[in-house]
């Protein structure tokens, strides 16, 4: 079984620039998550999709962050404009069925550095 | 407000001995708990979980214990091996399964030769 694919692996941008991350979940996984992990912290959920609908985006800074999963498969997360405090690893995860408490399967993440 | 707390940022254990990683939670609505392991430059991988109806779950060298009255869980690894050196995250999920999984800050485990 192929894992969760994310790209790019690393990205360095200047503040006020924009950036986009891409995620392809495990085939057949209906639920997709974007997490932000700041150095020294645990992953923090930004947004959760069930198929192509948003289940939870309560911690997504909507003035600068946006995410979509148009066809219910792959997803993009965008930051525009970026701030220094957005430097973090952005992790995408997927699971089979949210209500089953099926474990999250994470991708390797995108490490973003904002200078 | 940290609902899942891992108070030890790091832990060093001799190879072959037992590693015990601790986790405390504050939200009594949590009913499902998970441990994830993370190597550098990789995403977290699922290790073991436990439901609140149990007080112990075992999988090979890994055992998770849950003390609901103390709102405390622990992960035991025995015997510890060099490949166990990683960051371990404790996570909790509430009874309303539409709610998000909350992660602790992680504990870095070093297995000494």
PDB file of N, CA and C in Angstrom, chain B residues 48-113:
ATOM      1  N   UNK B  48       0.511   2.249  18.776  1.00  0.00           N
ATOM      2  CA  UNK B  48      -0.426   1.451  19.556  1.00  0.00           C
ATOM      3  C   UNK B  48      -1.518   2.363  20.079  1.00  0.00           C
ATOM      4  N   UNK B  49      -2.689   1.784  20.362  1.00  0.00           N
ATOM      5  CA  UNK B  49      -3.790   2.590  20.883  1.00  0.00           C
ATOM      6  C   UNK B  49      -4.489   1.842  22.008  1.00  0.00           C
ATOM      7  N   UNK B  50      -5.360   2.554  22.728  1.00  0.00           N
ATOM      8  CA  UNK B  50      -6.152   1.932  23.780  1.00  0.00           C
ATOM      9  C   UNK B  50      -7.470   2.671  23.909  1.00  0.00           C
ATOM     10  N   UNK B  51      -8.534   1.915  24.080  1.00  0.00           N
ATOM     11  CA  UNK B  51      -9.852   2.481  24.311  1.00  0.00           C
ATOM     12  C   UNK B  51     -10.063   2.632  25.808  1.00  0.00           C
ATOM     13  N   UNK B  52     -10.922   3.556  26.197  1.00  0.00           N
ATOM     14  CA  UNK B  52     -11.135   3.815  27.624  1.00  0.00           C
ATOM     15  C   UNK B  52     -11.828   2.663  28.352  1.00  0.00           C
ATOM     16  N   UNK B  53     -12.331   1.681  27.610  1.00  0.00           N
ATOM     17  CA  UNK B  53     -12.955   0.538  28.281  1.00  0.00           C
ATOM     18  C   UNK B  53     -11.915  -0.469  28.741  1.00  0.00           C
ATOM     19  N   UNK B  54     -10.654  -0.238  28.341  1.00  0.00           N
ATOM     20  CA  UNK B  54      -9.578  -1.136  28.735  1.00  0.00           C
ATOM     21  C   UNK B  54      -8.604  -0.394  29.636  1.00  0.00           C
ATOM     22  N   UNK B  55      -7.777  -1.145  30.360  1.00  0.00           N
ATOM     23  CA  UNK B  55      -6.708  -0.494  31.117  1.00  0.00           C
ATOM     24  C   UNK B  55      -5.324  -0.921  30.636  1.00  0.00           C
ATOM     25  N   UNK B  56      -5.294  -1.816  29.666  1.00  0.00           N
ATOM     26  CA  UNK B  56      -4.008  -2.286  29.151  1.00  0.00           C
ATOM     27  C   UNK B  56      -4.185  -2.806  27.736  1.00  0.00           C
ATOM     28  N   UNK B  57      -3.201  -2.505  26.886  1.00  0.00           N
ATOM     29  CA  UNK B  57      -3.176  -3.088  25.552  1.00  0.00           C
ATOM     30  C   UNK B  57      -1.730  -3.389  25.207  1.00  0.00           C
ATOM     31  N   UNK B  58      -1.500  -4.580  24.697  1.00  0.00           N
ATOM     32  CA  UNK B  58      -0.131  -5.034  24.464  1.00  0.00           C
ATOM     33  C   UNK B  58       0.056  -5.413  23.003  1.00  0.00           C
ATOM     34  N   UNK B  59       1.211  -5.047  22.439  1.00  0.00           N
ATOM     35  CA  UNK B  59       1.534  -5.424  21.069  1.00  0.00           C
ATOM     36  C   UNK B  59       3.036  -5.649  20.991  1.00  0.00           C
ATOM     37  N   UNK B  60       3.436  -6.895  21.123  1.00  0.00           N
ATOM     38  CA  UNK B  60       4.866  -7.209  21.072  1.00  0.00           C
ATOM     39  C   UNK B  60       5.608  -6.565  22.235  1.00  0.00           C
ATOM     40  N   UNK B  61       6.609  -5.763  21.923  1.00  0.00           N
ATOM     41  CA  UNK B  61       7.418  -5.124  22.973  1.00  0.00           C
ATOM     42  C   UNK B  61       6.737  -3.888  23.567  1.00  0.00           C
ATOM     43  N   UNK B  62       5.601  -3.493  22.985  1.00  0.00           N
ATOM     44  CA  UNK B  62       4.934  -2.253  23.395  1.00  0.00           C
ATOM     45  C   UNK B  62       3.660  -2.551  24.176  1.00  0.00           C
ATOM     46  N   UNK B  63       3.532  -1.885  25.326  1.00  0.00           N
ATOM     47  CA  UNK B  63       2.325  -2.005  26.143  1.00  0.00           C
ATOM     48  C   UNK B  63       1.889  -0.620  26.562  1.00  0.00           C
ATOM     49  N   UNK B  64       0.600  -0.336  26.411  1.00  0.00           N
ATOM     50  CA  UNK B  64       0.074   0.932  26.890  1.00  0.00           C
ATOM     51  C   UNK B  64      -0.855   0.656  28.066  1.00  0.00           C
ATOM     52  N   UNK B  65      -0.690   1.428  29.124  1.00  0.00           N
ATOM     53  CA  UNK B  65      -1.512   1.317  30.320  1.00  0.00           C
ATOM     54  C   UNK B  65      -2.328   2.594  30.463  1.00  0.00           C
ATOM     55  N   UNK B  66      -3.591   2.430  30.835  1.00  0.00           N
ATOM     56  CA  UNK B  66      -4.472   3.579  31.021  1.00  0.00           C
ATOM     57  C   UNK B  66      -5.033   3.583  32.434  1.00  0.00           C
ATOM     58  N   UNK B  67      -4.883   4.691  33.133  1.00  0.00           N
ATOM     59  CA  UNK B  67      -5.456   4.891  34.466  1.00  0.00           C
ATOM     60  C   UNK B  67      -6.443   6.044  34.351  1.00  0.00           C
ATOM     61  N   UNK B  68      -7.718   5.687  34.174  1.00  0.00           N
ATOM     62  CA  UNK B  68      -8.733   6.718  33.908  1.00  0.00           C
ATOM     63  C   UNK B  68      -8.931   7.636  35.102  1.00  0.00           C
ATOM     64  N   UNK B  69      -8.876   7.088  36.295  1.00  0.00           N
ATOM     65  CA  UNK B  69      -9.128   7.927  37.483  1.00  0.00           C
ATOM     66  C   UNK B  69      -8.049   8.989  37.634  1.00  0.00           C
ATOM     67  N   UNK B  70      -6.828   8.644  37.238  1.00  0.00           N
ATOM     68  CA  UNK B  70      -5.718   9.592  37.323  1.00  0.00           C
ATOM     69  C   UNK B  70      -5.542  10.387  36.039  1.00  0.00           C
ATOM     70  N   UNK B  71      -6.314  10.056  35.012  1.00  0.00           N
ATOM     71  CA  UNK B  71      -6.180  10.674  33.695  1.00  0.00           C
ATOM     72  C   UNK B  71      -4.725  10.586  33.233  1.00  0.00           C
ATOM     73  N   UNK B  72      -4.222   9.370  33.264  1.00  0.00           N
ATOM     74  CA  UNK B  72      -2.808   9.138  32.978  1.00  0.00           C
ATOM     75  C   UNK B  72      -2.658   7.885  32.128  1.00  0.00           C
ATOM     76  N   UNK B  73      -1.779   7.962  31.149  1.00  0.00           N
ATOM     77  CA  UNK B  73      -1.427   6.753  30.416  1.00  0.00           C
ATOM     78  C   UNK B  73       0.083   6.690  30.239  1.00  0.00           C
ATOM     79  N   UNK B  74       0.557   5.480  30.028  1.00  0.00           N
ATOM     80  CA  UNK B  74       1.990   5.299  29.856  1.00  0.00           C
ATOM     81  C   UNK B  74       2.238   4.260  28.774  1.00  0.00           C
ATOM     82  N   UNK B  75       3.371   4.416  28.128  1.00  0.00           N
ATOM     83  CA  UNK B  75       3.824   3.473  27.104  1.00  0.00           C
ATOM     84  C   UNK B  75       5.082   2.802  27.624  1.00  0.00           C
ATOM     85  N   UNK B  76       5.056   1.476  27.672  1.00  0.00           N
ATOM     86  CA  UNK B  76       6.210   0.707  28.107  1.00  0.00           C
ATOM     87  C   UNK B  76       6.816  -0.001  26.896  1.00  0.00           C
ATOM     88  N   UNK B  77       8.115   0.100  26.767  1.00  0.00           N
ATOM     89  CA  UNK B  77       8.837  -0.586  25.694  1.00  0.00           C
ATOM     90  C   UNK B  77       9.870  -1.480  26.373  1.00  0.00           C
ATOM     91  N   UNK B  78       9.707  -2.812  26.133  1.00  0.00           N
ATOM     92  CA  UNK B  78      10.667  -3.707  26.779  1.00  0.00           C
ATOM     93  C   UNK B  78      10.898  -4.934  25.911  1.00  0.00           C
ATOM     94  N   UNK B  79      12.153  -5.302  25.625  1.00  0.00           N
ATOM     95  CA  UNK B  79      13.347  -4.533  25.940  1.00  0.00           C
ATOM     96  C   UNK B  79      13.555  -3.405  24.939  1.00  0.00           C
ATOM     97  N   UNK B  80      14.172  -2.328  25.373  1.00  0.00           N
ATOM     98  CA  UNK B  80      14.428  -1.198  24.480  1.00  0.00           C
ATOM     99  C   UNK B  80      15.534  -1.548  23.498  1.00  0.00           C
ATOM    100  N   UNK B  81      15.353  -1.099  22.262  1.00  0.00           N
ATOM    101  CA  UNK B  81      16.320  -1.373  21.199  1.00  0.00           C
ATOM    102  C   UNK B  81      16.781  -0.056  20.568  1.00  0.00           C
ATOM    103  N   UNK B  82      17.944  -0.057  19.924  1.00  0.00           N
ATOM    104  CA  UNK B  82      18.446   1.195  19.328  1.00  0.00           C
ATOM    105  C   UNK B  82      17.453   1.839  18.367  1.00  0.00           C
ATOM    106  N   UNK B  83      16.714   1.043  17.617  1.00  0.00           N
ATOM    107  CA  UNK B  83      15.748   1.591  16.672  1.00  0.00           C
ATOM    108  C   UNK B  83      14.558   2.260  17.326  1.00  0.00           C
ATOM    109  N   UNK B  84      14.466   2.141  18.652  1.00  0.00           N
ATOM    110  CA  UNK B  84      13.369   2.812  19.362  1.00  0.00           C
ATOM    111  C   UNK B  84      13.682   4.290  19.612  1.00  0.00           C
ATOM    112  N   UNK B  85      14.902   4.701  19.357  1.00  0.00           N
ATOM    113  CA  UNK B  85      15.255   6.110  19.531  1.00  0.00           C
ATOM    114  C   UNK B  85      14.449   6.951  18.543  1.00  0.00           C
ATOM    115  N   UNK B  86      13.603   7.809  19.059  1.00  0.00           N
ATOM    116  CA  UNK B  86      12.674   8.593  18.237  1.00  0.00           C
ATOM    117  C   UNK B  86      11.934   9.548  19.165  1.00  0.00           C
ATOM    118  N   UNK B  87      11.051  10.357  18.592  1.00  0.00           N
ATOM    119  CA  UNK B  87      10.132  11.174  19.382  1.00  0.00           C
ATOM    120  C   UNK B  87       8.790  10.449  19.447  1.00  0.00           C
ATOM    121  N   UNK B  88       8.241  10.346  20.640  1.00  0.00           N
ATOM    122  CA  UNK B  88       6.965   9.664  20.843  1.00  0.00           C
ATOM    123  C   UNK B  88       5.894  10.677  21.216  1.00  0.00           C
ATOM    124  N   UNK B  89       4.793  10.653  20.472  1.00  0.00           N
ATOM    125  CA  UNK B  89       3.674  11.551  20.730  1.00  0.00           C
ATOM    126  C   UNK B  89       2.512  10.756  21.307  1.00  0.00           C
ATOM    127  N   UNK B  90       1.966  11.285  22.376  1.00  0.00           N
ATOM    128  CA  UNK B  90       0.727  10.788  22.937  1.00  0.00           C
ATOM    129  C   UNK B  90      -0.402  11.590  22.297  1.00  0.00           C
ATOM    130  N   UNK B  91      -1.532  10.941  21.989  1.00  0.00           N
ATOM    131  CA  UNK B  91      -2.659  11.643  21.373  1.00  0.00           C
ATOM    132  C   UNK B  91      -3.952  11.123  21.970  1.00  0.00           C
ATOM    133  N   UNK B  92      -4.968  11.963  21.970  1.00  0.00           N
ATOM    134  CA  UNK B  92      -6.251  11.579  22.556  1.00  0.00           C
ATOM    135  C   UNK B  92      -7.388  12.044  21.661  1.00  0.00           C
ATOM    136  N   UNK B  93      -8.441  11.254  21.679  1.00  0.00           N
ATOM    137  CA  UNK B  93      -9.608  11.528  20.843  1.00  0.00           C
ATOM    138  C   UNK B  93     -10.859  11.513  21.713  1.00  0.00           C
ATOM    139  N   UNK B  94     -11.757  12.490  21.551  1.00  0.00           N
ATOM    140  CA  UNK B  94     -12.954  12.544  22.401  1.00  0.00           C
ATOM    141  C   UNK B  94     -14.045  11.598  21.929  1.00  0.00           C
ATOM    142  N   UNK B  95     -15.065  11.458  22.791  1.00  0.00           N
ATOM    143  CA  UNK B  95     -16.168  10.540  22.501  1.00  0.00           C
ATOM    144  C   UNK B  95     -16.879  10.933  21.221  1.00  0.00           C
ATOM    145  N   UNK B  96     -17.000  12.244  20.977  1.00  0.00           N
ATOM    146  CA  UNK B  96     -17.563  12.716  19.719  1.00  0.00           C
ATOM    147  C   UNK B  96     -16.503  12.574  18.655  1.00  0.00           C
ATOM    148  N   UNK B  97     -16.621  11.537  17.866  1.00  0.00           N
ATOM    149  CA  UNK B  97     -15.530  11.204  16.967  1.00  0.00           C
ATOM    150  C   UNK B  97     -15.381  12.177  15.805  1.00  0.00           C
ATOM    151  N   UNK B  98     -16.260  13.155  15.703  1.00  0.00           N
ATOM    152  CA  UNK B  98     -16.041  14.201  14.716  1.00  0.00           C
ATOM    153  C   UNK B  98     -15.043  15.230  15.221  1.00  0.00           C
ATOM    154  N   UNK B  99     -14.745  15.202  16.515  1.00  0.00           N
ATOM    155  CA  UNK B  99     -13.800  16.160  17.075  1.00  0.00           C
ATOM    156  C   UNK B  99     -12.372  15.726  16.791  1.00  0.00           C
ATOM    157  N   UNK B 100     -11.493  16.714  16.812  1.00  0.00           N
ATOM    158  CA  UNK B 100     -10.132  16.459  16.395  1.00  0.00           C
ATOM    159  C   UNK B 100      -9.340  15.679  17.437  1.00  0.00           C
ATOM    160  N   UNK B 101      -8.319  14.966  16.958  1.00  0.00           N
ATOM    161  CA  UNK B 101      -7.371  14.287  17.817  1.00  0.00           C
ATOM    162  C   UNK B 101      -6.381  15.323  18.321  1.00  0.00           C
ATOM    163  N   UNK B 102      -6.117  15.312  19.621  1.00  0.00           N
ATOM    164  CA  UNK B 102      -5.198  16.258  20.249  1.00  0.00           C
ATOM    165  C   UNK B 102      -3.887  15.546  20.550  1.00  0.00           C
ATOM    166  N   UNK B 103      -2.783  16.171  20.146  1.00  0.00           N
ATOM    167  CA  UNK B 103      -1.461  15.595  20.377  1.00  0.00           C
ATOM    168  C   UNK B 103      -0.745  16.311  21.511  1.00  0.00           C
ATOM    169  N   UNK B 104       0.081  15.551  22.238  1.00  0.00           N
ATOM    170  CA  UNK B 104       1.004  16.144  23.188  1.00  0.00           C
ATOM    171  C   UNK B 104       2.230  16.686  22.465  1.00  0.00           C
ATOM    172  N   UNK B 105       3.162  17.280  23.244  1.00  0.00           N
ATOM    173  CA  UNK B 105       4.343  17.894  22.635  1.00  0.00           C
ATOM    174  C   UNK B 105       5.419  16.887  22.262  1.00  0.00           C
ATOM    175  N   UNK B 106       5.301  15.683  22.777  1.00  0.00           N
ATOM    176  CA  UNK B 106       6.259  14.650  22.426  1.00  0.00           C
ATOM    177  C   UNK B 106       7.360  14.482  23.466  1.00  0.00           C
ATOM    178  N   UNK B 107       7.905  13.273  23.519  1.00  0.00           N
ATOM    179  CA  UNK B 107       9.070  12.946  24.354  1.00  0.00           C
ATOM    180  C   UNK B 107      10.112  12.307  23.448  1.00  0.00           C
ATOM    181  N   UNK B 108      11.328  12.854  23.500  1.00  0.00           N
ATOM    182  CA  UNK B 108      12.410  12.281  22.693  1.00  0.00           C
ATOM    183  C   UNK B 108      13.091  11.184  23.487  1.00  0.00           C
ATOM    184  N   UNK B 109      13.053   9.980  22.967  1.00  0.00           N
ATOM    185  CA  UNK B 109      13.655   8.815  23.627  1.00  0.00           C
ATOM    186  C   UNK B 109      15.013   8.513  22.998  1.00  0.00           C
ATOM    187  N   UNK B 110      16.048   8.441  23.851  1.00  0.00           N
ATOM    188  CA  UNK B 110      17.387   8.054  23.399  1.00  0.00           C
ATOM    189  C   UNK B 110      17.705   6.689  23.992  1.00  0.00           C
ATOM    190  N   UNK B 111      18.011   5.733  23.152  1.00  0.00           N
ATOM    191  CA  UNK B 111      18.423   4.425  23.647  1.00  0.00           C
ATOM    192  C   UNK B 111      19.941   4.373  23.604  1.00  0.00           C
ATOM    193  N   UNK B 112      20.545   4.200  24.764  1.00  0.00           N
ATOM    194  CA  UNK B 112      22.002   4.223  24.892  1.00  0.00           C
ATOM    195  C   UNK B 112      22.583   2.827  24.714  1.00  0.00           C
ATOM    196  N   UNK B 113      23.707   2.717  23.990  1.00  0.00           N
ATOM    197  CA  UNK B 113      24.319   1.381  23.769  1.00  0.00           C
ATOM    198  C   UNK B 113      24.958   0.813  25.033  1.00  0.00           C
TER     199      UNK B 113
END
